[in-house]
Amino acid sequence: MASDIRSPNRGYAKWTPFWFLAPSVFVLLAVGIYPLLFALVTSFRRYNITRPRDGFPFIGFDNYIAVFNDSTFWNALALTGRFYLTSMPVQLVLGLIIALLLHRPGLGFLRALARVSLVVPLATTYAVVGLVGRLIFNGDFGVANQFIGWLGFARIEWLGSPSGAFAAIVMMDIWQWTPFCALIFLAGLSMVPVEIEEAARLETRSRFSMLRYVQLPYLLPGFTAILILRSADVLKLFDMVFVMTRGGPGSATDLISVYIQRVGFRVFDMGMASAQAIVLLIITILISRLYIRLFYREIE
């Protein structure tokens, strides 16, 4: 006769997955969801933290209207787009070249050593990258001026001129994120079946044909991921630029995140800054969807 008595641990086992995920869910709510909801609510209020006695009244879409009429916001966004279009192609090309070199057979220990070396820039925090950039591009004792002096060129006031400061932050971003592109591309190349590559090498010696017809389909998912992650990263890039130039000289390096920080924590208009951040989030989502539609392809 079968027993109808159920195990007392059955209910506990039912809830075990939930308790296992509870810390992650709590961190997600505390770090991700709550700040986003708070910024969304704040964007519909007049929220000046220097005037708490005035309260934080609901003003509807006034902050968003002000954002769309703010020429400085759009100029900073255009400058951020220029920064992205300047640095990103270089990172992609250099990353692809590095990945193709490391993908060649017979490297052994050198490949492992190169992979470890590529992680070093990625493990460096933005603030440290900014400090290193200030030392490299210092007008008096910086390595950059010493190097171009050895080549016989005149010294450049890197961080004191608009074009020099913009070039400096672009070069530091390229230094930090080219290894990321290389590692993603290398992972894509490692997914190409060995027999397909060997058969293609017997058919053609053209490296471009090999890349175009054999390796490219396996690189497209990683390429799409690079575009999405780097677009979001550039739109929120603050630490490195703030440490190196503080958005100057003038507004030469006033990227969109630097401008939003100034509105929120120098002008103390948190309502306007929150509206700007929400608009930036929407732009990021739209760009990501565009990348997926244009470039992502399933590997058949």
XYZ file of C-alpha atoms in Angstrom:
300
model
C 0.000 0.000 0.000
C 1.463 3.284 -1.099
C 1.915 5.860 1.585
C 0.172 9.235 1.204
C 2.498 10.895 3.660
C 4.523 13.559 1.843
C 8.086 14.369 2.713
C 8.348 17.421 5.003
C 11.364 18.595 2.995
C 9.421 18.753 -0.266
C 8.204 22.304 0.382
C 11.675 23.419 1.383
C 13.119 21.925 -1.811
C 10.497 23.796 -3.815
C 11.721 27.167 -2.518
C 15.446 26.362 -2.567
C 16.080 27.848 -6.067
C 14.409 31.088 -4.962
C 16.613 31.492 -1.904
C 19.644 30.646 -3.999
C 18.836 33.518 -6.369
C 17.640 35.931 -3.677
C 21.026 37.702 -3.134
C 21.418 38.311 -6.867
C 17.855 39.589 -7.165
C 18.368 41.896 -4.184
C 21.584 43.333 -5.651
C 19.868 43.827 -9.026
C 16.999 45.680 -7.368
C 19.281 47.814 -5.204
C 21.905 48.661 -7.825
C 19.952 48.582 -11.079
C 16.182 48.772 -10.817
C 15.748 51.176 -7.892
C 18.136 53.892 -9.219
C 16.472 53.673 -12.631
C 12.982 54.079 -11.153
C 14.190 56.896 -8.891
C 15.712 58.729 -11.882
C 12.503 58.224 -13.873
C 10.357 59.681 -11.083
C 12.819 62.527 -10.475
C 12.788 63.462 -14.171
C 9.143 64.516 -13.806
C 9.838 66.795 -10.838
C 11.520 70.107 -10.112
C 14.271 68.576 -8.005
C 16.907 71.069 -6.890
C 18.754 69.636 -3.896
C 19.956 73.092 -2.780
C 16.354 74.221 -2.220
C 14.701 71.511 -0.129
C 12.251 74.035 1.369
C 10.695 74.561 -2.078
C 9.806 70.898 -2.188
C 9.982 68.677 -5.238
C 6.761 69.408 -7.149
C 5.571 67.355 -10.099
C 6.024 69.339 -13.347
C 5.169 66.743 -15.994
C 7.292 66.793 -19.131
C 8.825 70.228 -18.544
C 12.280 68.758 -17.903
C 12.133 66.736 -21.115
C 11.016 69.777 -23.090
C 13.932 71.696 -21.630
C 16.304 68.861 -22.626
C 15.141 68.908 -26.240
C 15.602 72.699 -26.300
C 19.042 72.556 -24.675
C 21.606 73.122 -27.434
C 24.493 72.376 -25.047
C 23.108 68.890 -24.405
C 22.938 68.115 -28.117
C 26.378 69.592 -28.722
C 27.786 67.326 -26.002
C 25.959 64.362 -27.555
C 27.376 65.244 -30.993
C 30.873 65.466 -29.498
C 30.350 62.040 -27.916
C 29.337 60.683 -31.323
C 32.479 62.182 -32.842
C 34.557 60.574 -30.105
C 32.924 57.207 -30.797
C 33.338 57.441 -34.578
C 36.996 58.392 -34.127
C 38.059 55.715 -31.656
C 35.797 52.790 -32.528
C 37.010 52.065 -36.106
C 40.630 52.083 -34.903
C 39.798 49.675 -32.083
C 37.966 47.331 -34.452
C 40.746 47.270 -37.049
C 43.564 46.838 -34.522
C 41.564 44.273 -32.552
C 40.873 42.237 -35.698
C 44.537 42.337 -36.748
C 45.666 41.201 -33.296
C 43.065 38.406 -33.244
C 44.086 37.160 -36.698
C 47.754 37.132 -35.674
C 47.017 35.217 -32.476
C 44.763 32.787 -34.359
C 47.629 31.576 -36.527
C 48.638 27.977 -35.705
C 51.871 27.132 -33.952
C 52.140 30.033 -31.504
C 51.638 27.968 -28.354
C 53.016 29.775 -25.309
C 53.148 33.137 -27.096
C 49.391 33.024 -27.652
C 48.743 32.358 -23.958
C 51.125 35.139 -22.939
C 49.486 37.582 -25.355
C 46.024 36.766 -23.993
C 47.155 37.522 -20.458
C 48.774 40.772 -21.600
C 45.560 41.864 -23.331
C 43.652 41.640 -20.058
C 45.866 44.256 -18.342
C 44.297 47.377 -19.957
C 40.802 45.982 -19.362
C 41.559 45.404 -15.681
C 42.669 49.023 -15.266
C 39.931 51.270 -13.882
C 38.870 54.393 -15.746
C 40.215 56.728 -13.072
C 43.644 55.097 -13.230
C 43.597 55.308 -17.032
C 42.864 59.016 -16.665
C 45.762 59.493 -14.249
C 48.111 57.601 -16.583
C 46.857 59.769 -19.450
C 47.620 62.956 -17.507
C 51.196 61.742 -17.008
C 51.691 60.604 -20.596
C 50.327 63.812 -22.135
C 51.773 66.279 -19.617
C 53.154 69.270 -21.500
C 56.381 69.500 -19.477
C 57.543 65.946 -18.735
C 55.063 63.697 -20.523
C 56.210 60.653 -22.461
C 54.250 61.717 -25.532
C 56.190 64.965 -25.926
C 59.489 63.221 -25.289
C 58.692 60.688 -28.004
C 57.724 63.259 -30.642
C 60.796 65.291 -29.617
C 62.990 62.286 -30.491
C 61.300 62.236 -33.907
C 62.241 65.880 -34.434
C 58.777 67.414 -34.078
C 57.805 70.368 -31.890
C 56.240 69.734 -28.490
C 52.446 69.712 -28.309
C 50.368 71.178 -25.499
C 48.175 68.101 -25.388
C 45.818 68.853 -22.518
C 45.956 72.621 -23.005
C 44.566 72.761 -26.545
C 41.122 71.610 -27.757
C 42.399 69.337 -30.524
C 45.236 67.960 -28.373
C 42.952 67.144 -25.437
C 40.428 65.422 -27.700
C 43.195 63.389 -29.364
C 44.569 62.436 -25.932
C 41.315 60.972 -24.623
C 40.779 59.150 -27.934
C 44.224 57.526 -27.721
C 43.713 56.462 -24.108
C 40.348 54.927 -24.997
C 41.955 53.070 -27.911
C 44.695 51.778 -25.616
C 42.203 50.473 -23.071
C 39.591 48.909 -25.336
C 41.483 47.544 -28.349
C 42.362 44.411 -26.291
C 38.651 43.904 -25.603
C 37.914 43.879 -29.340
C 40.852 41.537 -29.933
C 39.662 39.037 -27.315
C 36.085 39.046 -28.641
C 37.279 38.524 -32.217
C 39.686 35.799 -31.069
C 36.796 34.012 -29.374
C 34.829 34.206 -32.622
C 37.740 32.826 -34.631
C 38.099 29.923 -32.209
C 34.519 28.900 -33.103
C 35.411 28.292 -36.765
C 35.616 24.517 -37.363
C 39.207 23.448 -38.006
C 38.290 21.236 -40.952
C 36.548 24.122 -42.691
C 39.587 26.362 -42.288
C 41.927 23.651 -43.535
C 39.751 23.001 -46.584
C 39.594 26.737 -47.319
C 43.387 27.040 -47.119
C 43.679 24.327 -49.758
C 41.307 26.232 -52.013
C 42.845 29.707 -51.685
C 45.866 31.431 -50.237
C 44.118 34.788 -50.037
C 43.750 35.820 -46.405
C 41.060 38.301 -47.374
C 38.978 35.547 -49.015
C 39.455 33.388 -45.932
C 38.262 36.244 -43.728
C 35.376 37.230 -45.977
C 33.837 33.852 -46.753
C 34.897 31.557 -43.902
C 35.655 33.526 -40.736
C 33.360 36.548 -41.049
C 30.075 34.714 -40.252
C 31.598 33.598 -36.939
C 32.838 37.119 -36.195
C 29.519 38.920 -36.714
C 27.913 37.989 -33.339
C 31.003 39.204 -31.488
C 31.184 42.273 -33.717
C 27.583 43.138 -32.834
C 28.302 42.645 -29.139
C 31.335 44.954 -29.380
C 29.284 47.692 -31.032
C 26.498 47.460 -28.444
C 28.772 47.326 -25.390
C 31.136 50.024 -26.612
C 28.289 52.350 -27.630
C 26.757 52.077 -24.171
C 30.189 52.466 -22.595
C 31.074 55.602 -24.566
C 27.718 57.209 -23.791
C 28.381 56.781 -20.055
C 32.127 57.459 -20.191
C 32.933 59.871 -17.375
C 35.809 58.877 -15.064
C 38.663 58.839 -17.548
C 37.681 62.098 -19.229
C 36.959 63.886 -15.946
C 40.313 62.889 -14.446
C 42.257 63.827 -17.581
C 40.600 67.053 -18.716
C 37.448 67.734 -16.625
C 35.707 68.358 -19.946
C 38.135 71.072 -21.028
C 39.798 73.054 -22.265
C 36.562 74.917 -22.800
C 34.124 72.264 -23.984
C 36.597 70.357 -26.177
C 36.149 67.098 -24.242
C 32.756 67.795 -22.688
C 31.224 64.407 -23.426
C 27.579 63.819 -22.639
C 28.154 62.091 -19.280
C 30.466 64.889 -18.152
C 27.793 67.433 -19.049
C 25.044 65.510 -17.234
C 27.263 65.267 -14.144
C 27.785 69.033 -14.232
C 24.044 69.693 -14.468
C 23.268 67.314 -11.623
C 26.127 67.938 -9.199
C 27.298 71.473 -9.944
C 24.071 73.199 -10.948
C 22.244 70.749 -8.622
C 19.274 70.433 -10.992
C 18.661 66.735 -10.440
C 15.346 66.802 -12.275
C 16.958 68.059 -15.480
C 19.936 65.680 -15.093
C 17.588 62.730 -14.591
C 15.624 63.650 -17.722
C 18.878 63.862 -19.682
C 19.933 60.454 -18.373
C 16.602 58.883 -19.366
C 16.887 60.372 -22.873
C 20.401 58.955 -23.070
C 19.119 55.532 -21.995
C 16.471 55.598 -24.740
C 19.106 56.547 -27.330
C 21.303 53.661 -26.143
C 18.449 51.165 -26.509
C 17.596 52.423 -30.002
C 21.228 52.213 -31.124
C 21.503 48.672 -29.755
C 18.392 47.576 -31.626
C 19.767 49.156 -34.811
C 23.046 47.258 -34.472
C 21.240 43.957 -33.976
C 19.046 44.562 -37.029
C 21.947 45.607 -39.273
C 24.806 43.329 -38.280
C 23.694 40.321 -36.250
C 23.407 37.074 -38.170
C 22.854 33.561 -36.903
C 25.600 31.090 -37.790
C 24.162 28.405 -40.024
